[in-house]
Tab-separated table of N, CA and C and ligand atoms in Angstrom:
chain	number	residue	atom	x	y	z
A	1	UNK	N	-26.249	-48.594	-17.228
A	1	UNK	CA	-25.471	-48.312	-18.367
A	1	UNK	C	-24.268	-48.294	-19.003
A	2	UNK	N	-24.364	-48.190	-20.356
A	2	UNK	CA	-23.375	-48.696	-21.339
A	2	UNK	C	-22.018	-48.199	-20.771
A	3	UNK	N	-21.144	-49.147	-21.533
A	3	UNK	CA	-19.718	-48.916	-20.343
A	3	UNK	C	-19.075	-47.549	-20.945
A	4	UNK	N	-19.338	-47.270	-22.323
A	4	UNK	CA	-18.005	-46.464	-22.463
A	4	UNK	C	-18.990	-45.296	-22.439
A	5	UNK	N	-20.422	-44.625	-22.238
A	5	UNK	CA	-20.945	-43.583	-22.148
A	5	UNK	C	-20.984	-43.165	-20.418
A	6	UNK	N	-20.860	-44.820	-19.628
A	6	UNK	CA	-20.020	-44.274	-18.277
A	6	UNK	C	-18.934	-43.000	-18.726
A	7	UNK	N	-18.659	-43.881	-19.596
A	7	UNK	CA	-16.245	-43.646	-19.651
A	7	UNK	C	-16.531	-42.042	-20.512
A	8	UNK	N	-17.231	-41.681	-20.717
A	8	UNK	CA	-17.252	-40.536	-21.526
A	8	UNK	C	-17.651	-39.339	-19.735
A	9	UNK	N	-19.084	-40.215	-19.251
A	9	UNK	CA	-19.592	-39.362	-18.756
A	9	UNK	C	-18.190	-38.987	-17.267
A	10	UNK	N	-17.723	-39.759	-16.793
A	10	UNK	CA	-16.913	-39.663	-16.160
A	10	UNK	C	-15.644	-37.591	-17.091
A	11	UNK	N	-14.708	-38.645	-17.474
A	11	UNK	CA	-14.115	-37.185	-19.196
A	11	UNK	C	-14.973	-36.538	-18.234
A	12	UNK	N	-15.828	-35.643	-19.147
A	12	UNK	CA	-16.897	-34.294	-19.312
A	12	UNK	C	-16.570	-34.262	-17.194
A	13	UNK	N	-16.896	-34.796	-16.395
A	13	UNK	CA	-17.142	-34.663	-15.181
A	13	UNK	C	-16.000	-33.561	-14.826
A	14	UNK	N	-15.122	-34.614	-15.068
A	14	UNK	CA	-12.750	-34.329	-14.883
A	14	UNK	C	-13.126	-32.743	-15.576
A	15	UNK	N	-13.957	-32.598	-16.705
A	15	UNK	CA	-12.814	-31.496	-17.756
A	15	UNK	C	-13.793	-30.298	-17.240
A	16	UNK	N	-14.852	-30.267	-16.269
A	16	UNK	CA	-15.732	-29.389	-15.707
A	16	UNK	C	-15.647	-29.127	-14.495
A	17	UNK	N	-14.756	-30.032	-13.971
A	17	UNK	CA	-13.867	-30.089	-12.329
A	17	UNK	C	-12.717	-29.103	-12.925
A	18	UNK	N	-12.431	-29.489	-13.661
A	18	UNK	CA	-10.766	-27.840	-14.027
A	18	UNK	C	-10.749	-27.252	-14.563
A	19	UNK	N	-12.041	-26.310	-15.590
A	19	UNK	CA	-12.039	-25.336	-15.754
A	19	UNK	C	-12.608	-24.887	-14.429
A	20	UNK	N	-13.096	-25.928	-13.321
A	20	UNK	CA	-14.125	-24.510	-11.941
A	20	UNK	C	-12.555	-24.918	-11.534
A	21	UNK	N	-11.886	-25.176	-11.531
A	21	UNK	CA	-10.594	-24.525	-10.841
A	21	UNK	C	-9.815	-22.725	-11.624
A	22	UNK	N	-9.591	-23.439	-12.303
A	22	UNK	CA	-9.213	-22.906	-14.149
A	22	UNK	C	-9.752	-21.066	-13.388
A	23	UNK	N	-11.439	-21.661	-12.881
A	23	UNK	CA	-11.976	-20.342	-13.480
A	23	UNK	C	-11.393	-19.332	-12.038
A	24	UNK	N	-10.971	-21.023	-10.574
A	24	UNK	CA	-11.462	-20.066	-8.996
A	24	UNK	C	-9.321	-19.990	-8.887
A	25	UNK	N	-8.573	-20.169	-9.587
A	25	UNK	CA	-7.208	-19.545	-9.573
A	25	UNK	C	-7.601	-18.406	-10.605
A	26	UNK	N	-7.954	-17.852	-11.060
A	26	UNK	CA	-8.115	-17.268	-12.835
A	26	UNK	C	-8.859	-15.836	-11.014
A	27	UNK	N	-9.801	-16.321	-10.873
A	27	UNK	CA	-10.568	-15.061	-9.856
A	27	UNK	C	-9.723	-14.654	-8.924
A	28	UNK	N	-8.930	-15.323	-8.092
A	28	UNK	CA	-8.431	-15.563	-7.396
A	28	UNK	C	-6.701	-14.372	-7.652
A	29	UNK	N	-6.327	-14.731	-8.655
A	29	UNK	CA	-5.395	-13.117	-9.612
A	29	UNK	C	-5.677	-11.912	-9.574
A	30	UNK	N	-7.192	-12.527	-10.178
A	30	UNK	CA	-7.680	-10.841	-10.740
A	30	UNK	C	-7.868	-9.947	-9.321
A	31	UNK	N	-8.179	-11.464	-8.000
A	31	UNK	CA	-9.067	-10.308	-7.598
A	31	UNK	C	-8.034	-9.673	-6.504
A	32	UNK	N	-6.322	-10.248	-6.579
A	32	UNK	CA	-5.365	-9.614	-5.830
A	32	UNK	C	-4.457	-8.844	-6.784
A	33	UNK	N	-4.589	-9.073	-7.912
A	33	UNK	CA	-4.150	-7.468	-8.625
A	33	UNK	C	-5.244	-6.304	-8.446
A	34	UNK	N	-6.420	-6.271	-7.950
A	34	UNK	CA	-7.324	-5.413	-8.301
A	34	UNK	C	-7.731	-4.273	-6.314
A	35	UNK	N	-6.642	-5.398	-5.675
A	35	UNK	CA	-7.516	-4.878	-3.808
A	35	UNK	C	-5.320	-3.561	-4.515
A	36	UNK	N	-6.218	-3.692	-2.827
A	36	UNK	CA	-4.837	-2.030	-2.298
A	36	UNK	C	-3.278	-2.783	-2.356
A	37	UNK	N	-2.806	-0.966	-3.205
A	37	UNK	CA	-0.988	-1.613	-2.406
A	37	UNK	C	-0.447	-1.343	-2.008
A	38	UNK	N	-1.378	-0.756	-0.851
A	38	UNK	CA	-0.451	-1.319	0.433
A	38	UNK	C	0.189	-1.698	1.005
A	39	UNK	N	1.424	-0.998	2.612
A	39	UNK	CA	1.419	-2.306	3.043
A	39	UNK	C	1.512	-3.030	2.416
A	40	UNK	N	2.243	-3.537	1.262
A	40	UNK	CA	2.627	-4.998	1.113
A	40	UNK	C	4.569	-4.291	0.780
A	41	UNK	N	4.742	-3.053	1.057
A	41	UNK	CA	6.564	-3.382	1.088
A	41	UNK	C	7.188	-3.007	0.063
A	42	UNK	N	5.776	-2.695	-0.418
A	42	UNK	CA	6.775	-2.141	-2.732
A	42	UNK	C	5.721	-0.635	-2.412
A	43	UNK	N	6.384	-0.018	-2.599
A	43	UNK	CA	6.481	2.128	-2.903
A	43	UNK	C	6.203	1.937	-4.136
A	44	UNK	N	4.457	1.679	-4.099
A	44	UNK	CA	3.617	2.337	-5.668
A	44	UNK	C	3.093	3.627	-5.681
A	45	UNK	N	2.700	3.311	-7.247
A	45	UNK	CA	2.408	4.546	-7.625
A	45	UNK	C	1.072	5.122	-6.876
A	46	UNK	N	-0.236	4.276	-5.666
A	46	UNK	CA	-0.567	4.895	-5.177
A	46	UNK	C	-0.467	5.555	-3.111
A	47	UNK	N	0.316	5.504	-3.027
A	47	UNK	CA	1.419	4.671	-1.381
A	47	UNK	C	1.828	6.117	-1.749
A	48	UNK	N	1.861	6.510	0.352
A	48	UNK	CA	3.038	7.212	0.611
A	48	UNK	C	3.990	6.513	1.630
A	49	UNK	N	5.552	6.102	1.634
A	49	UNK	CA	6.172	6.327	1.589
A	49	UNK	C	7.009	6.501	2.706
A	50	UNK	N	6.786	5.176	3.903
A	50	UNK	CA	8.228	6.481	4.690
A	50	UNK	C	9.040	5.467	5.081
A	51	UNK	N	10.541	6.409	5.397
A	51	UNK	CA	11.385	4.817	5.416
A	51	UNK	C	12.465	4.869	6.867
A	52	UNK	N	13.013	3.834	7.457
A	52	UNK	CA	13.766	3.983	8.026
A	52	UNK	C	14.501	4.746	8.303
A	53	UNK	N	15.743	5.079	7.584
A	53	UNK	CA	16.520	5.510	7.777
A	53	UNK	C	17.254	7.292	6.359
A	54	UNK	N	17.683	7.623	6.852
A	54	UNK	CA	17.787	9.075	4.742
A	54	UNK	C	17.961	7.912	3.534
A	55	UNK	N	17.534	10.034	2.413
A	55	UNK	CA	17.765	8.048	1.394
A	55	UNK	C	17.266	7.380	0.766
A	56	UNK	N	15.472	6.956	1.141
A	56	UNK	CA	14.675	6.346	0.939
A	56	UNK	C	15.751	5.060	1.241
A	57	UNK	N	16.130	4.981	2.332
A	57	UNK	CA	17.147	3.100	2.674
A	57	UNK	C	16.624	2.562	4.009
A	58	UNK	N	16.773	1.834	5.079
A	58	UNK	CA	16.862	1.391	5.577
A	58	UNK	C	15.956	0.196	6.364
A	59	UNK	N	14.733	0.045	5.770
A	59	UNK	CA	13.530	-0.175	5.328
A	59	UNK	C	12.150	0.428	5.031
A	60	UNK	N	10.837	0.511	4.542
A	60	UNK	CA	10.075	1.182	3.734
A	60	UNK	C	9.027	0.360	4.764
A	61	UNK	N	8.295	1.130	4.542
A	61	UNK	CA	6.555	1.113	4.961
A	61	UNK	C	5.719	2.229	4.007
A	62	UNK	N	4.518	1.415	3.254
A	62	UNK	CA	4.499	2.185	2.383
A	62	UNK	C	3.020	1.785	2.498
A	63	UNK	N	1.713	3.127	3.377
A	63	UNK	CA	0.600	3.313	3.719
A	63	UNK	C	0.360	4.458	2.443
A	64	UNK	N	-1.304	3.593	1.851
A	64	UNK	CA	-1.822	4.475	1.104
A	64	UNK	C	-2.063	6.063	1.104
A	65	UNK	N	-1.946	6.549	0.328
A	65	UNK	CA	-2.181	7.646	0.178
A	65	UNK	C	-3.249	8.578	0.700
A	66	UNK	N	-4.179	7.737	0.374
A	66	UNK	CA	-5.668	7.888	0.248
A	66	UNK	C	-6.241	7.473	1.263
A	67	UNK	N	-5.014	7.602	2.611
A	67	UNK	CA	-6.503	7.141	3.477
A	67	UNK	C	-5.168	7.395	5.022
A	68	UNK	N	-6.792	8.675	5.630
A	68	UNK	CA	-5.735	8.400	6.625
A	68	UNK	C	-5.262	7.730	8.010
A	69	UNK	N	-4.074	8.164	8.480
A	69	UNK	CA	-3.633	7.090	9.794
A	69	UNK	C	-3.177	7.713	10.614
A	70	UNK	N	-4.224	7.549	11.750
A	70	UNK	CA	-4.038	8.258	12.999
A	70	UNK	C	-3.763	7.715	14.320
A	71	UNK	N	-2.613	6.719	14.381
A	71	UNK	CA	-1.156	6.847	14.773
A	71	UNK	C	-0.318	5.327	13.949
A	72	UNK	N	0.743	5.588	13.476
A	72	UNK	CA	1.525	4.031	13.419
A	72	UNK	C	1.774	2.841	15.061
A	73	UNK	N	1.838	3.785	16.108
A	73	UNK	CA	1.945	2.656	16.283
A	73	UNK	C	1.345	0.811	15.722
A	74	UNK	N	1.073	-0.475	15.875
A	74	UNK	CA	1.519	-0.974	16.034
A	74	UNK	C	2.509	-1.513	14.276
A	75	UNK	N	2.958	0.025	13.347
A	75	UNK	CA	3.236	-0.726	12.819
A	75	UNK	C	5.025	-0.564	12.346
A	76	UNK	N	4.973	-1.925	11.141
A	76	UNK	CA	6.410	-2.195	11.249
A	76	UNK	C	8.116	-2.168	9.899
A	77	UNK	N	8.743	-1.579	9.978
A	77	UNK	CA	8.765	-1.173	8.918
A	77	UNK	C	9.530	-2.653	7.845
A	78	UNK	N	8.778	-2.588	6.912
A	78	UNK	CA	9.326	-4.379	6.014
A	78	UNK	C	10.539	-3.950	5.850
A	79	UNK	N	11.332	-5.606	5.764
A	79	UNK	CA	12.849	-5.270	5.719
A	79	UNK	C	14.168	-4.949	6.381
A	80	UNK	N	13.247	-4.324	8.010
A	80	UNK	CA	13.674	-3.971	9.546
A	80	UNK	C	13.851	-4.386	10.347
A	81	UNK	N	12.032	-4.129	10.944
A	81	UNK	CA	11.206	-4.986	11.829
A	81	UNK	C	10.802	-4.335	12.526
A	82	UNK	N	11.658	-2.953	12.251
A	82	UNK	CA	11.884	-1.889	13.542
A	82	UNK	C	10.057	-1.254	13.545
A	83	UNK	N	9.223	-0.218	14.897
A	83	UNK	CA	8.596	0.162	15.253
A	83	UNK	C	8.242	1.812	13.508
A	84	UNK	N	7.495	1.897	12.844
A	84	UNK	CA	7.233	2.971	11.782
A	84	UNK	C	7.489	4.329	12.887
A	85	UNK	N	6.916	4.225	14.023
A	85	UNK	CA	6.280	5.511	14.664
A	85	UNK	C	7.577	5.778	15.469
A	86	UNK	N	7.250	6.950	15.547
A	86	UNK	CA	8.342	7.435	16.252
A	86	UNK	C	10.768	7.381	15.634
A	87	UNK	N	10.256	6.785	14.261
A	87	UNK	CA	11.988	6.061	12.740
A	87	UNK	C	12.047	6.463	12.028
A	88	UNK	N	10.858	7.028	11.609
A	88	UNK	CA	11.224	7.366	9.725
A	88	UNK	C	11.836	9.180	9.314
A	89	UNK	N	13.058	8.362	8.148
A	89	UNK	CA	13.665	9.481	8.865
A	89	UNK	C	14.225	9.922	6.908
A	90	UNK	N	13.078	9.544	6.180
A	90	UNK	CA	13.218	10.137	4.694
A	90	UNK	C	11.240	9.264	4.462
A	91	UNK	N	11.146	10.593	3.110
A	91	UNK	CA	9.789	10.474	2.397
A	91	UNK	C	8.996	10.521	1.329
A	92	UNK	N	8.416	9.584	1.000
A	92	UNK	CA	7.787	10.637	-0.248
A	92	UNK	C	6.330	9.773	-0.831
A	93	UNK	N	5.575	10.762	-1.067
A	93	UNK	CA	4.208	10.523	-1.774
A	93	UNK	C	4.220	10.508	-2.949
A	94	UNK	N	3.469	9.263	-3.672
A	94	UNK	CA	4.353	9.054	-5.325
A	94	UNK	C	2.319	8.965	-5.274
A	95	UNK	N	2.176	9.597	-4.722
A	95	UNK	CA	0.127	9.265	-5.420
A	95	UNK	C	0.434	11.437	-6.018
A	96	UNK	N	-0.269	11.102	-7.020
A	96	UNK	CA	-0.741	12.383	-7.933
A	96	UNK	C	-1.595	13.484	-7.411
A	97	UNK	N	-2.888	12.944	-7.155
A	97	UNK	CA	-4.335	13.489	-6.134
A	97	UNK	C	-4.393	13.738	-4.971
A	98	UNK	N	-3.993	12.892	-4.144
A	98	UNK	CA	-3.380	13.404	-2.582
A	98	UNK	C	-2.569	13.766	-2.404
A	99	UNK	N	-2.631	14.824	-1.156
A	99	UNK	CA	-1.453	15.715	-0.765
A	99	UNK	C	-1.253	15.359	0.266
A	100	UNK	N	-0.364	14.229	1.538
A	100	UNK	CA	0.038	13.894	2.155
A	100	UNK	C	0.544	14.237	3.270
A	101	UNK	N	-0.029	15.308	4.524
A	101	UNK	CA	0.319	15.977	5.806
A	101	UNK	C	0.855	15.105	6.753
A	102	UNK	N	2.896	14.472	7.376
A	102	UNK	CA	2.405	13.986	7.922
A	102	UNK	C	3.496	15.028	9.130
A	103	UNK	N	2.448	14.263	10.609
A	103	UNK	CA	2.024	14.851	11.864
A	103	UNK	C	3.155	14.396	12.883
A	104	UNK	N	3.266	14.887	13.284
A	104	UNK	CA	4.644	14.519	15.321
A	104	UNK	C	4.257	13.699	16.508
A	105	UNK	N	2.537	13.606	15.865
A	105	UNK	CA	1.944	13.478	17.181
A	105	UNK	C	0.515	12.378	16.848
A	106	UNK	N	0.606	11.349	17.153
A	106	UNK	CA	-0.698	10.496	17.303
A	106	UNK	C	-1.957	11.158	16.675
A	107	UNK	N	-2.637	10.813	15.711
A	107	UNK	CA	-4.059	11.535	15.687
A	107	UNK	C	-3.802	13.064	15.383
A	108	UNK	N	-3.100	13.390	14.445
A	108	UNK	CA	-2.627	14.807	14.158
A	108	UNK	C	-2.587	15.853	14.254
A	109	UNK	N	-1.028	15.282	15.770
A	109	UNK	CA	-0.761	16.216	16.805
A	109	UNK	C	-0.183	17.284	16.018
A	110	UNK	N	0.444	18.437	16.405
A	110	UNK	CA	1.724	18.809	16.798
A	110	UNK	C	1.965	20.052	15.156
A	111	UNK	N	3.303	19.663	15.260
A	111	UNK	CA	3.745	20.216	14.098
A	111	UNK	C	3.134	19.221	12.415
A	112	UNK	N	2.283	19.503	10.883
A	112	UNK	CA	2.626	19.034	10.035
A	112	UNK	C	4.162	19.177	9.041
A	113	UNK	N	4.568	17.894	8.804
A	113	UNK	CA	4.690	18.183	7.514
A	113	UNK	C	4.690	18.266	6.219
A	114	UNK	N	4.251	18.849	5.902
A	114	UNK	CA	3.567	18.829	4.113
A	114	UNK	C	4.080	17.555	3.292
A	115	UNK	N	3.208	17.133	2.198
A	115	UNK	CA	3.706	16.523	1.529
A	115	UNK	C	2.685	16.155	-0.035
A	116	UNK	N	4.074	17.593	-1.311
A	116	UNK	CA	3.268	17.866	-2.255
A	116	UNK	C	2.850	16.501	-3.167
A	117	UNK	N	1.371	16.541	-3.748
A	117	UNK	CA	1.783	15.670	-4.596
A	117	UNK	C	2.694	15.278	-5.538
A	118	UNK	N	2.138	13.605	-6.258
A	118	UNK	CA	3.661	13.068	-6.913
A	118	UNK	C	3.670	14.079	-8.361
A	119	UNK	N	4.937	14.809	-8.329
A	119	UNK	CA	4.937	15.870	-9.743
A	119	UNK	C	5.018	17.042	-10.018
A	120	UNK	N	4.809	17.290	-8.276
A	120	UNK	CA	3.990	19.087	-8.879
A	120	UNK	C	6.046	19.387	-8.721
A	121	UNK	N	6.340	19.027	-7.658
A	121	UNK	CA	7.456	20.219	-7.670
A	121	UNK	C	7.579	21.150	-5.660
A	122	UNK	N	8.405	20.699	-5.367
A	122	UNK	CA	8.870	21.898	-4.271
A	122	UNK	C	7.854	22.979	-4.236
A	123	UNK	N	7.503	23.319	-3.737
A	123	UNK	CA	6.919	25.408	-3.708
A	123	UNK	C	6.707	25.181	-1.712
A	124	UNK	N	7.583	26.078	-1.795
A	124	UNK	CA	7.344	26.886	-0.362
A	124	UNK	C	7.582	25.943	-0.332
A	125	UNK	N	8.324	25.294	0.360
A	125	UNK	CA	9.474	24.077	1.293
A	125	UNK	C	8.561	22.981	0.920
A	126	UNK	N	7.268	22.719	-0.002
A	126	UNK	CA	7.222	21.623	0.759
A	126	UNK	C	7.370	20.444	-0.701
A	127	UNK	N	7.446	19.624	-0.143
A	127	UNK	CA	7.679	19.005	-1.667
A	127	UNK	C	7.228	17.601	-1.267
A	128	UNK	N	6.881	16.797	-1.890
A	128	UNK	CA	6.447	15.167	-2.808
A	128	UNK	C	6.860	13.973	-1.940
A	129	UNK	N	8.926	14.438	-2.024
A	129	UNK	CA	9.442	13.382	-0.875
A	129	UNK	C	10.994	14.868	0.030
A	130	UNK	N	11.466	13.391	0.864
A	130	UNK	CA	12.022	14.152	1.591
A	130	UNK	C	12.431	13.754	1.291
A	131	UNK	N	14.615	13.182	0.893
A	131	UNK	CA	15.720	12.301	1.857
A	131	UNK	C	16.011	12.641	3.005
A	132	UNK	N	15.520	13.354	3.252
A	132	UNK	CA	16.294	13.921	4.871
A	132	UNK	C	14.845	14.011	5.428
A	133	UNK	N	14.872	14.165	6.945
A	133	UNK	CA	13.848	15.333	7.391
A	133	UNK	C	13.232	16.141	8.353
A	134	UNK	N	14.863	16.560	8.108
A	134	UNK	CA	15.305	17.962	9.706
A	134	UNK	C	14.134	18.289	10.897
A	135	UNK	N	13.920	18.782	11.135
A	135	UNK	CA	13.308	19.191	12.675
A	135	UNK	C	12.229	17.386	12.988
A	136	UNK	N	11.303	17.280	11.851
A	136	UNK	CA	10.807	15.952	12.284
A	136	UNK	C	11.671	14.747	11.596
A	137	UNK	N	12.777	14.589	11.481
A	137	UNK	CA	13.821	13.379	11.440
A	137	UNK	C	13.680	12.573	12.945
A	138	UNK	N	13.001	11.388	12.407
A	138	UNK	CA	12.335	10.294	13.239
A	138	UNK	C	11.012	10.970	14.278
A	139	UNK	N	10.472	11.384	13.997
A	139	UNK	CA	9.582	11.572	14.599
A	139	UNK	C	7.685	11.905	14.108
A	140	UNK	N	7.809	11.585	12.609
A	140	UNK	CA	5.461	11.725	12.686
A	140	UNK	C	5.548	9.889	13.124
A	141	UNK	N	3.908	10.231	13.656
A	141	UNK	CA	3.402	9.588	14.154
A	141	UNK	C	1.476	9.005	13.428
A	142	UNK	N	1.844	10.237	12.908
A	142	UNK	CA	0.100	10.099	12.392
A	142	UNK	C	0.199	11.025	11.313
A	143	UNK	N	-0.417	10.979	10.279
A	143	UNK	CA	-1.330	11.746	9.046
A	143	UNK	C	-2.445	11.456	8.159
A	144	UNK	N	-2.340	13.272	7.425
A	144	UNK	CA	-3.417	12.480	6.804
A	144	UNK	C	-3.714	13.620	5.384
A	145	UNK	N	-4.995	13.729	4.524
A	145	UNK	CA	-4.242	14.179	3.528
A	145	UNK	C	-5.394	14.968	3.035
A	146	UNK	N	-4.889	15.432	1.653
A	146	UNK	CA	-6.356	16.828	0.986
A	146	UNK	C	-6.191	15.573	-0.511
A	147	UNK	N	-7.734	15.282	-0.940
A	147	UNK	CA	-7.362	15.226	-2.275
A	147	UNK	C	-6.938	17.126	-3.679
A	148	UNK	N	-6.300	16.780	-4.392
A	148	UNK	CA	-6.556	18.293	-4.534
A	148	UNK	C	-6.111	17.343	-6.706
A	149	UNK	N	-7.262	18.087	-6.948
A	149	UNK	CA	-7.916	17.714	-8.483
A	149	UNK	C	-6.233	17.971	-9.831
B	201	CA	CA1	2.530	-0.774	-1.896
B	202	CA	CA1	15.156	6.578	11.583
B	203	CA	CA1	5.942	11.209	17.360
């Protein structure tokens, strides 16, 4: 093989490898952009968020408002490291279609507190967000949800 031709092929191989790596990085970036934003410590537009303290402070746990949770056991507040179960003192539903009902006990037991869909305001004591939880303070252990078009 002619020396300069071999060199040219080596350079082409190198560019193919670079292109392949670039595509892999792009795929990873796109992949992470499309996965659920739940449980990343950021209360986003599809999340139902619980806070350790009143007024949305002291550590957050962001669940997906689109998914039921039968128990909060094993979940810890981001930024606080303490258990979510029986420790939430404020809550927010950011989803515009899922109504979230949080319950006193695991497996949707005990009394629920209804979180209306985001932007719908409070009605009959049901709000999208609660800066304090009253009777439900340090009690939430599970939630389920209802789709509202
Ligand atoms: Ca999130
Ligand atoms: Ca608390
Ligand atoms: Ca409880």
